[in-house]
Coordinates of C-alpha atoms in Angstrom, one line a residue:
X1 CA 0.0 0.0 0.0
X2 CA 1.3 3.3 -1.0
X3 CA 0.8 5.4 2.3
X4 CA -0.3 9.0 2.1
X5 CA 2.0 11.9 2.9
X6 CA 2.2 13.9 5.6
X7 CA 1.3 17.3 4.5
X8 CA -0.4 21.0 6.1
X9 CA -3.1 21.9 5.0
X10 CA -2.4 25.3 2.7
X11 CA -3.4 28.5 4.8
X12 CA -3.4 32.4 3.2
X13 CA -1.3 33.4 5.4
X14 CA 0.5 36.8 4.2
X15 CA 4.4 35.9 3.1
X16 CA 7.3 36.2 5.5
X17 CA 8.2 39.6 6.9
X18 CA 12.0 39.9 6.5
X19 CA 13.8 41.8 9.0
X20 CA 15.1 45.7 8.4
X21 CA 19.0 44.2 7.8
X22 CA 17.5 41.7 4.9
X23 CA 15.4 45.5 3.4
X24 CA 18.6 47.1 4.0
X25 CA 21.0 44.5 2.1
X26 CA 18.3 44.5 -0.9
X27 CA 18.4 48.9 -1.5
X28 CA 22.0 47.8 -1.1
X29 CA 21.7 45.2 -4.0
X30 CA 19.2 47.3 -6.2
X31 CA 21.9 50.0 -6.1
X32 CA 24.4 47.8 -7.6
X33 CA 22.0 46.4 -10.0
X34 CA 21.1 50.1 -11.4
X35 CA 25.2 50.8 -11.5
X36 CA 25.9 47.8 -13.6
X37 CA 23.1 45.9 -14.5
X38 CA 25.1 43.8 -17.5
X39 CA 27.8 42.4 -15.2
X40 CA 27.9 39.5 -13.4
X41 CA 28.7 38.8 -10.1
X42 CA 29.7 36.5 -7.7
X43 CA 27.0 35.6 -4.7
X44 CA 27.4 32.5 -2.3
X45 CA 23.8 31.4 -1.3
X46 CA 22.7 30.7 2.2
X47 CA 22.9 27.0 3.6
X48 CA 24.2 24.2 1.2
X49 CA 23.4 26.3 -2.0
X50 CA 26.0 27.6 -4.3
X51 CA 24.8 30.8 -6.3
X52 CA 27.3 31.1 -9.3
X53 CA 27.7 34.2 -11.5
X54 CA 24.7 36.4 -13.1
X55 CA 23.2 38.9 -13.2
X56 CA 21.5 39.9 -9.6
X57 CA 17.8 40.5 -9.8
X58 CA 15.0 39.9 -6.0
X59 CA 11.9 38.4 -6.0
X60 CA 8.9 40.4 -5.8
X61 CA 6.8 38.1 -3.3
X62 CA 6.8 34.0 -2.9
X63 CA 4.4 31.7 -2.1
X64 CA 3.7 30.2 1.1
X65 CA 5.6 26.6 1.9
X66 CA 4.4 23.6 0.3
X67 CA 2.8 20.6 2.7
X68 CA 5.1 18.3 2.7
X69 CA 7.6 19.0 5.2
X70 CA 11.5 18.2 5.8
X71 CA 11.2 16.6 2.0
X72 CA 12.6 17.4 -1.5
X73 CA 9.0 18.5 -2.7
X74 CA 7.9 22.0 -4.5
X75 CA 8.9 21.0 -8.2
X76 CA 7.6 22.8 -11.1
X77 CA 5.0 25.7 -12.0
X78 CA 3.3 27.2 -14.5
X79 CA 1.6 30.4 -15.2
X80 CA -1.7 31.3 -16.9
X81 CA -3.5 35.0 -17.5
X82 CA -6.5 36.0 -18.7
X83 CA -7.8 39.3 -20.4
X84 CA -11.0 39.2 -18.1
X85 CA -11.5 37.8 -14.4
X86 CA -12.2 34.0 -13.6
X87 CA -13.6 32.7 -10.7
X88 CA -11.2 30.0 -8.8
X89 CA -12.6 28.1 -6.0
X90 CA -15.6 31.8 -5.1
X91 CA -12.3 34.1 -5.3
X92 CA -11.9 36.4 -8.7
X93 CA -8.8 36.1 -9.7
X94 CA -6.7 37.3 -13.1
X95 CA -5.3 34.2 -13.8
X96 CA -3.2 31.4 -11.5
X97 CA 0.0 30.1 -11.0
X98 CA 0.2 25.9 -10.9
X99 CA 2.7 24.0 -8.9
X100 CA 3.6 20.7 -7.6
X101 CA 4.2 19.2 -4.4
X102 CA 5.5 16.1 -6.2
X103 CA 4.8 14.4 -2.7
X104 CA 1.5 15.3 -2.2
X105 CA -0.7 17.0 -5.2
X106 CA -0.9 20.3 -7.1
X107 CA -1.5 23.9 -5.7
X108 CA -3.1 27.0 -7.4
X109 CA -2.1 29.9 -6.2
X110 CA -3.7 33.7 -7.2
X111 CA -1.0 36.0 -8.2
X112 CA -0.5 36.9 -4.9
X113 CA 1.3 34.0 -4.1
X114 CA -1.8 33.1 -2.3
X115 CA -3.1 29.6 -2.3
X116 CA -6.5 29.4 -4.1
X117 CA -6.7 25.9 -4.2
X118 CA -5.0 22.4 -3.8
X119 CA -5.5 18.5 -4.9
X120 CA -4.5 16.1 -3.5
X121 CA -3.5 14.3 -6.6
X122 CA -0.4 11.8 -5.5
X123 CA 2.6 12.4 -7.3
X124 CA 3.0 14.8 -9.7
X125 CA 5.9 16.4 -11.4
X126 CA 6.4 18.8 -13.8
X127 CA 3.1 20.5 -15.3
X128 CA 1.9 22.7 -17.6
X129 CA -1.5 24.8 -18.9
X130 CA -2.9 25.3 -22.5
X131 CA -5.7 27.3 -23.7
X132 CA -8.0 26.3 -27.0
X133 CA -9.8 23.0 -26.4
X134 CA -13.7 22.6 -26.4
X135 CA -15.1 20.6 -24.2
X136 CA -18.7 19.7 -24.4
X137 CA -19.5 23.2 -26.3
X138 CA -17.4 24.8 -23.5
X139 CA -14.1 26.3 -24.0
X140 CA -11.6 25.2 -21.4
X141 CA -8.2 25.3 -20.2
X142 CA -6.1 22.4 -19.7
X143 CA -3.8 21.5 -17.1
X144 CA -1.5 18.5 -17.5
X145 CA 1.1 16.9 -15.5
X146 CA 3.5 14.1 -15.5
X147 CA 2.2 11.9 -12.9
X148 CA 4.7 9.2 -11.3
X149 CA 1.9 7.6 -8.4
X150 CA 1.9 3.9 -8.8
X151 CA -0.6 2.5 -10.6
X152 CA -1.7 5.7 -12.6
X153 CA 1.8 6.4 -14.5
X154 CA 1.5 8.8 -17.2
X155 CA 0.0 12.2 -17.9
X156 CA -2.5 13.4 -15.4
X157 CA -5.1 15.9 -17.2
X158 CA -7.1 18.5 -15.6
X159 CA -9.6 20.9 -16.4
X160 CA -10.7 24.8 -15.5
X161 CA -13.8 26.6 -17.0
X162 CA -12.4 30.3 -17.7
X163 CA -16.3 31.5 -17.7
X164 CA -17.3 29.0 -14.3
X165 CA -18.7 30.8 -11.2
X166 CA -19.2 30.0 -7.5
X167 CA -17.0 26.8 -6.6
X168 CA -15.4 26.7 -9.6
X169 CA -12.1 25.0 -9.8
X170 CA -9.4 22.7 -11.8
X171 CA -11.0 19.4 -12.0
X172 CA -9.4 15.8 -12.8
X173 CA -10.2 14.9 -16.3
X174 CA -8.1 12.1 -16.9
X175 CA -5.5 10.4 -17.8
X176 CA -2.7 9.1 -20.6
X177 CA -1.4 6.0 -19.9
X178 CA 2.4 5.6 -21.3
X179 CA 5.2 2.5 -21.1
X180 CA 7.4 5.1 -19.8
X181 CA 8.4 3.7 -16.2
X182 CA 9.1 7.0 -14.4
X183 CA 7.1 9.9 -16.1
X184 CA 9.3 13.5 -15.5
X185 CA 9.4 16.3 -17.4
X186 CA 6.3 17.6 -19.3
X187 CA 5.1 20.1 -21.4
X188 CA 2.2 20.8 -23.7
X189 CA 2.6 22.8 -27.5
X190 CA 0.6 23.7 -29.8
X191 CA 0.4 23.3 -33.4
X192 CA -1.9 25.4 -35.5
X193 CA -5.2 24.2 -33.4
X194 CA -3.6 20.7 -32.0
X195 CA -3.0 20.7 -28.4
X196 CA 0.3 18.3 -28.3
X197 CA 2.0 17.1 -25.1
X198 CA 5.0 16.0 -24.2
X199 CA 6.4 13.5 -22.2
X200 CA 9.9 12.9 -21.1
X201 CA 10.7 10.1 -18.9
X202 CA 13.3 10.1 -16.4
X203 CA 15.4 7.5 -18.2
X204 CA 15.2 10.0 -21.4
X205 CA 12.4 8.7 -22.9
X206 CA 10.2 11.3 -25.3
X207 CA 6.8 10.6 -26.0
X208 CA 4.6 13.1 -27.9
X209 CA 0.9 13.0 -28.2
X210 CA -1.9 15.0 -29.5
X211 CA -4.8 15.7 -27.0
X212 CA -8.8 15.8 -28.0
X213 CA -12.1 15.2 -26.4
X214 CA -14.9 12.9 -27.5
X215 CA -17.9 13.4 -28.5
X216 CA -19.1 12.6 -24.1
X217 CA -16.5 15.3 -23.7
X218 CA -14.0 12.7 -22.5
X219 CA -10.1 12.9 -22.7
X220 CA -8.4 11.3 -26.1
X221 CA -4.9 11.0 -26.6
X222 CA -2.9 9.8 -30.1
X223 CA 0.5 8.9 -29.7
X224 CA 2.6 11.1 -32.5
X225 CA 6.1 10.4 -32.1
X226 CA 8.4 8.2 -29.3
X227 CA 12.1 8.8 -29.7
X228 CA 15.3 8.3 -27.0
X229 CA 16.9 11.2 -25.6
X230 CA 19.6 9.2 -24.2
X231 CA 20.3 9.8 -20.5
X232 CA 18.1 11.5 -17.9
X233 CA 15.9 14.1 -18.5
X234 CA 13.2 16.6 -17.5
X235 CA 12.8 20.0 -18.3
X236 CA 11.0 20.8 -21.3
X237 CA 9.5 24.0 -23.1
X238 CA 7.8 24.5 -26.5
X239 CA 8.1 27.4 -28.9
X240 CA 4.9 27.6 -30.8
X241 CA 6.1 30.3 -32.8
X242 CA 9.8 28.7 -33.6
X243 CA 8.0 25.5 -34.2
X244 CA 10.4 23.9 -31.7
X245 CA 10.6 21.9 -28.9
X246 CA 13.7 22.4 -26.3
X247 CA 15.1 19.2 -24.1
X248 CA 17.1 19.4 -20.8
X249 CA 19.3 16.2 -20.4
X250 CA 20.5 17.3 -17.1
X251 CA 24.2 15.8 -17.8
X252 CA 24.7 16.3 -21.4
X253 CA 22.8 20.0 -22.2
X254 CA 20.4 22.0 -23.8
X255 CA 18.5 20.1 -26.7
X256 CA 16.6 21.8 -29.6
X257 CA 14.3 18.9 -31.3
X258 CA 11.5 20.3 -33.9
X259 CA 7.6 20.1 -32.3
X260 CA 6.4 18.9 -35.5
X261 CA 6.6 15.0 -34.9
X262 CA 7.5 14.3 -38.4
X263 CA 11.0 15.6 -37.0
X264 CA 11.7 12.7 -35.0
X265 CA 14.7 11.9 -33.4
X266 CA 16.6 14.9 -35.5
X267 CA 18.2 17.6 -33.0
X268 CA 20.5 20.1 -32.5
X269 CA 22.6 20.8 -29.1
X270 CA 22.0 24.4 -28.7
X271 CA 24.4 25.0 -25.2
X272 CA 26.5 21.7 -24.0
X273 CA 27.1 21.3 -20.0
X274 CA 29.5 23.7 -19.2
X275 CA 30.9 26.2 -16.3
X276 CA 29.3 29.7 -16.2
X277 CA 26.9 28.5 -18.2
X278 CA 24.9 25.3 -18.3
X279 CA 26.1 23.4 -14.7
X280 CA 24.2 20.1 -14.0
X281 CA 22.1 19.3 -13.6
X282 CA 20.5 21.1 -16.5
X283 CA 17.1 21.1 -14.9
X284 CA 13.7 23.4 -16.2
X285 CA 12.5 25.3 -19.1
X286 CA 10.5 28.6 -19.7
X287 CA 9.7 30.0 -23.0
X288 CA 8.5 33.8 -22.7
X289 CA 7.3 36.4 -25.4
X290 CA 8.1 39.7 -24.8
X291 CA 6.5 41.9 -27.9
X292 CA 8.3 40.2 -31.2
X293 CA 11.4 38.9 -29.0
X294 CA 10.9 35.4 -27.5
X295 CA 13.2 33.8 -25.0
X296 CA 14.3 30.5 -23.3
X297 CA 14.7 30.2 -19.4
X298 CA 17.2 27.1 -18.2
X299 CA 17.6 26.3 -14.3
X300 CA 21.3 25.5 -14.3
X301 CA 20.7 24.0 -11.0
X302 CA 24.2 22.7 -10.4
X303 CA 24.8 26.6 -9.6
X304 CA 21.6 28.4 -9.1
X305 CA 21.1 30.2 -11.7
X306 CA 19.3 31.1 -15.0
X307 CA 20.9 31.4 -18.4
X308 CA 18.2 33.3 -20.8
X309 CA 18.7 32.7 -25.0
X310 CA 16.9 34.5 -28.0
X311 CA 15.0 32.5 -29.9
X312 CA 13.4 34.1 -32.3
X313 CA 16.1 34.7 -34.8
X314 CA 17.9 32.0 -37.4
X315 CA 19.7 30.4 -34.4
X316 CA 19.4 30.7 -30.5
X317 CA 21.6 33.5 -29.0
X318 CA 22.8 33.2 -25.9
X319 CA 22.1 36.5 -23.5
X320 CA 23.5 35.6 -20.1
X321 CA 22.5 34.5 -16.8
X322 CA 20.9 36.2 -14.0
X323 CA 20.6 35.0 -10.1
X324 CA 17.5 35.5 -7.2
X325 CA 19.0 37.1 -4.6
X326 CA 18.2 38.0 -0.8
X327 CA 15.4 40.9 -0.9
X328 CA 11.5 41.2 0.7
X329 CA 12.2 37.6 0.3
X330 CA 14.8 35.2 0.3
X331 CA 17.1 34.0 -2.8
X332 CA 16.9 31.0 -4.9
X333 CA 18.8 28.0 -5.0
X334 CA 18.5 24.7 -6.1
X335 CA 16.1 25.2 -8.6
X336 CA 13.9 22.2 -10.5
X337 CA 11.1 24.0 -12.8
X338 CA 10.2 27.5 -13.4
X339 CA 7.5 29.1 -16.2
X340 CA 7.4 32.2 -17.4
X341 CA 4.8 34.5 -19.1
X342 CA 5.0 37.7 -21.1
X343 CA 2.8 40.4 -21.5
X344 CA 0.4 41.3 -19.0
X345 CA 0.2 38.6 -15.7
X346 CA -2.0 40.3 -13.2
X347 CA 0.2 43.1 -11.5
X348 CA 2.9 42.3 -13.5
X349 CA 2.3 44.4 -16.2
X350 CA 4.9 43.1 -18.7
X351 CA 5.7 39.5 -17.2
X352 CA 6.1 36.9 -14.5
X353 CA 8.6 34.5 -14.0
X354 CA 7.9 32.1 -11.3
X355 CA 10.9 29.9 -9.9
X356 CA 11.1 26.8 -7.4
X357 CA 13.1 27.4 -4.4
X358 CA 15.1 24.4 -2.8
X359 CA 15.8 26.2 0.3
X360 CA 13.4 28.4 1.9
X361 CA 14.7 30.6 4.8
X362 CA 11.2 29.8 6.2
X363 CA 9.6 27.0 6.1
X364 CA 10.0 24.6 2.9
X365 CA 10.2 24.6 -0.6
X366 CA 7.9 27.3 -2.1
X367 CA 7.5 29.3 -5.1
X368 CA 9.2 32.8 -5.7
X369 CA 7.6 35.2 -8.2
X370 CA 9.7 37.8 -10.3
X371 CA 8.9 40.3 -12.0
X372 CA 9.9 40.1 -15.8
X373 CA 11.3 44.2 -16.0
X374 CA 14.1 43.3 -13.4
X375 CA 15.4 40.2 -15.2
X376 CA 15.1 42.2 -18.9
X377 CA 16.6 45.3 -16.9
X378 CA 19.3 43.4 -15.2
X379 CA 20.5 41.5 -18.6
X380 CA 20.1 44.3 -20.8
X381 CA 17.7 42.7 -22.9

């Protein structure tokens, strides 16, 4: 018998109030960033995590500590916005940030960092949200996962109703069942109006498939392309646009692969494993649109920080790397997923990026939210 977790129940309690020193060391830090925004420099992060060089840039706010305690268990997030207000669970919200406790279930959380709503799904992964599937006449937004509890291995699928009302929430839908043993990374793209998505297993397997509903508004699932990455792997990200799919293998590097399955195997290695760069493991993936630009997030978790790359021209072009440090809240280290969104996300008028913390100063792993003008600003971009 697989026994349940031990987890809180999520609370809305406020974030942590950081101490005047902590305030004081961020103006400190903001300075420097306004001097010289394009350099790099050197932080040491606090406890067993080593912060490498980038680009400084703080948090705005974080969310409050997933339920599982003492654990390796806040994974992966994703971010959705809307033009208009939904409804999530009686609270008006617009739009939600999705994340695992890969222990436990998935949390929603308002832009606030609030929690508007957990499942307590089992164990989940890395996850991801797509707009433009009908469901029964009703357009809905669809939430997948990669979903590693026994018995249900494969791609967990969940639904939210952007025009619902009263108790309206993400719902199980159901599920893609897969031969791959240890389901991992996932991510969904999009191709013209097929909804694809995309599994990669933790041994490097990749499985693509493209996602419909039936006719009793019922989850189907075609199986478009299998190929071997080669050695473990998770993160993944898909540039609509680009028509391209990019592939963490966390010891080898950064893997661009087309989105079209027709492409197969074929693939090109955009940024190998290397120091001040790409440090393994090579962990999640972002895409993010800002006006015509697009970018490409990594976690180089092996030293806490976040190379950024243009995509949107012949060939991807490395930008540089920027770090989370100290500020209202704490700095990041350790990171597994992170998902990004341009444009306008709530009160972040131009952008959100939204980053896993390994260790919290307060409390367990948790989400951190940053603002998308401080990273642009503090690369240059």
């Amino acid at each position: 018998m697989i026994m349940a977790p031990t987890f809180h129940m999520p609370g809305f309690a406020m974030p942590t109030v950081r101490s005047a020193a902590r305030l004081a060391a961020a103006a400190s830090v903001l300075s420097l960033l306004a001097a010289c925004a394009t350099h790099e420099v050197d932080f040491q992060g606090e406890g067993d995590g080593f912060v490498g060089p980038g680009a400084p840039v703080m948090a705005t706010l974080e969310t409050p500590s997933v339920g599982t305690v003492g654990d390796d268990a806040a994974d992966d997030p994703a971010v959705w916005a809307s033009a208009t207000p939904v409804t999530v669970m009686g609270r008006q919200t617009p739009g939600f940030v999705e994340g695992t406790d890969k222990k436990s279930g998935l949390y929603i959380y308002g832009f606030d960092g609030q929690v508007l709503q957990f499942m307590p799904e089992g164990l989940l992964n890395n996850v991801d949200v797509v707009e433009g599937l009908s469901v029964a006449g009703r357009p809905q937004l669809v939430l997948g996962a990669s979903d590693r509890t026994p018995g249900k291995t494969g791609i967990a699928l969940y639904l939210f109703d952007p025009a619902g009302t009263g108790d309206n929430g993400v719902r199980y839908w159901g599920s893609i069942t897969t031969d791959v043993v240890e389901p991992y990374g996932f991510c969904f793209g999009k191709r013209g109006d097929e909804i694809h998505a995309v599994l990669v297993g933790h041994e490097g397997e990749l499985r693509q498939f493209v996602v419909t509903a039936d006719a009793a508004g019922k989850p189907v699932a075609r199986e478009v392309r299998r190929a071997e990455i080669g050695s473990i792997s998770e993160g993944c990200a898909a540039d609509e646009a680009g028509d391209a799919l990019y592939i963490n293998e966390e010891n080898v590097g950064l893997w661009r692969y087309g989105l079209a399955p027709a492409s197969g195997a074929a693939r090109t290695l955009i940024q190998p494993i290397a120091p001040g760069v790409l440090v393994a493991d090579a962990e999640g993936l972002t895409t993010l649109a800002d006006g015509d630009a697009r970018y490409l997030i990594a976690s180089s978790q092996g030293d806490s920080t976040f190379p950024v790359w243009r995509i949107d021209g012949a060939a991807p072009e490395y930008k540089g790397r920027f770090v989370v440090v100290d500020g209202a809240v704490d700095g990041v280290t350790g990171t597994d997923g992170l998902a990004a969104m341009g444009g306008p996300v709530g009160p972040f008028p131009e952008g959100l990026v939204v980053i896993q913390d390994d260790v919290n100063d307060a409390g367990t792993q948790n989400f951190k939210y940053v603002d998308w003008r401080a990273i642009r600003a503090a690369l240059g971009l």
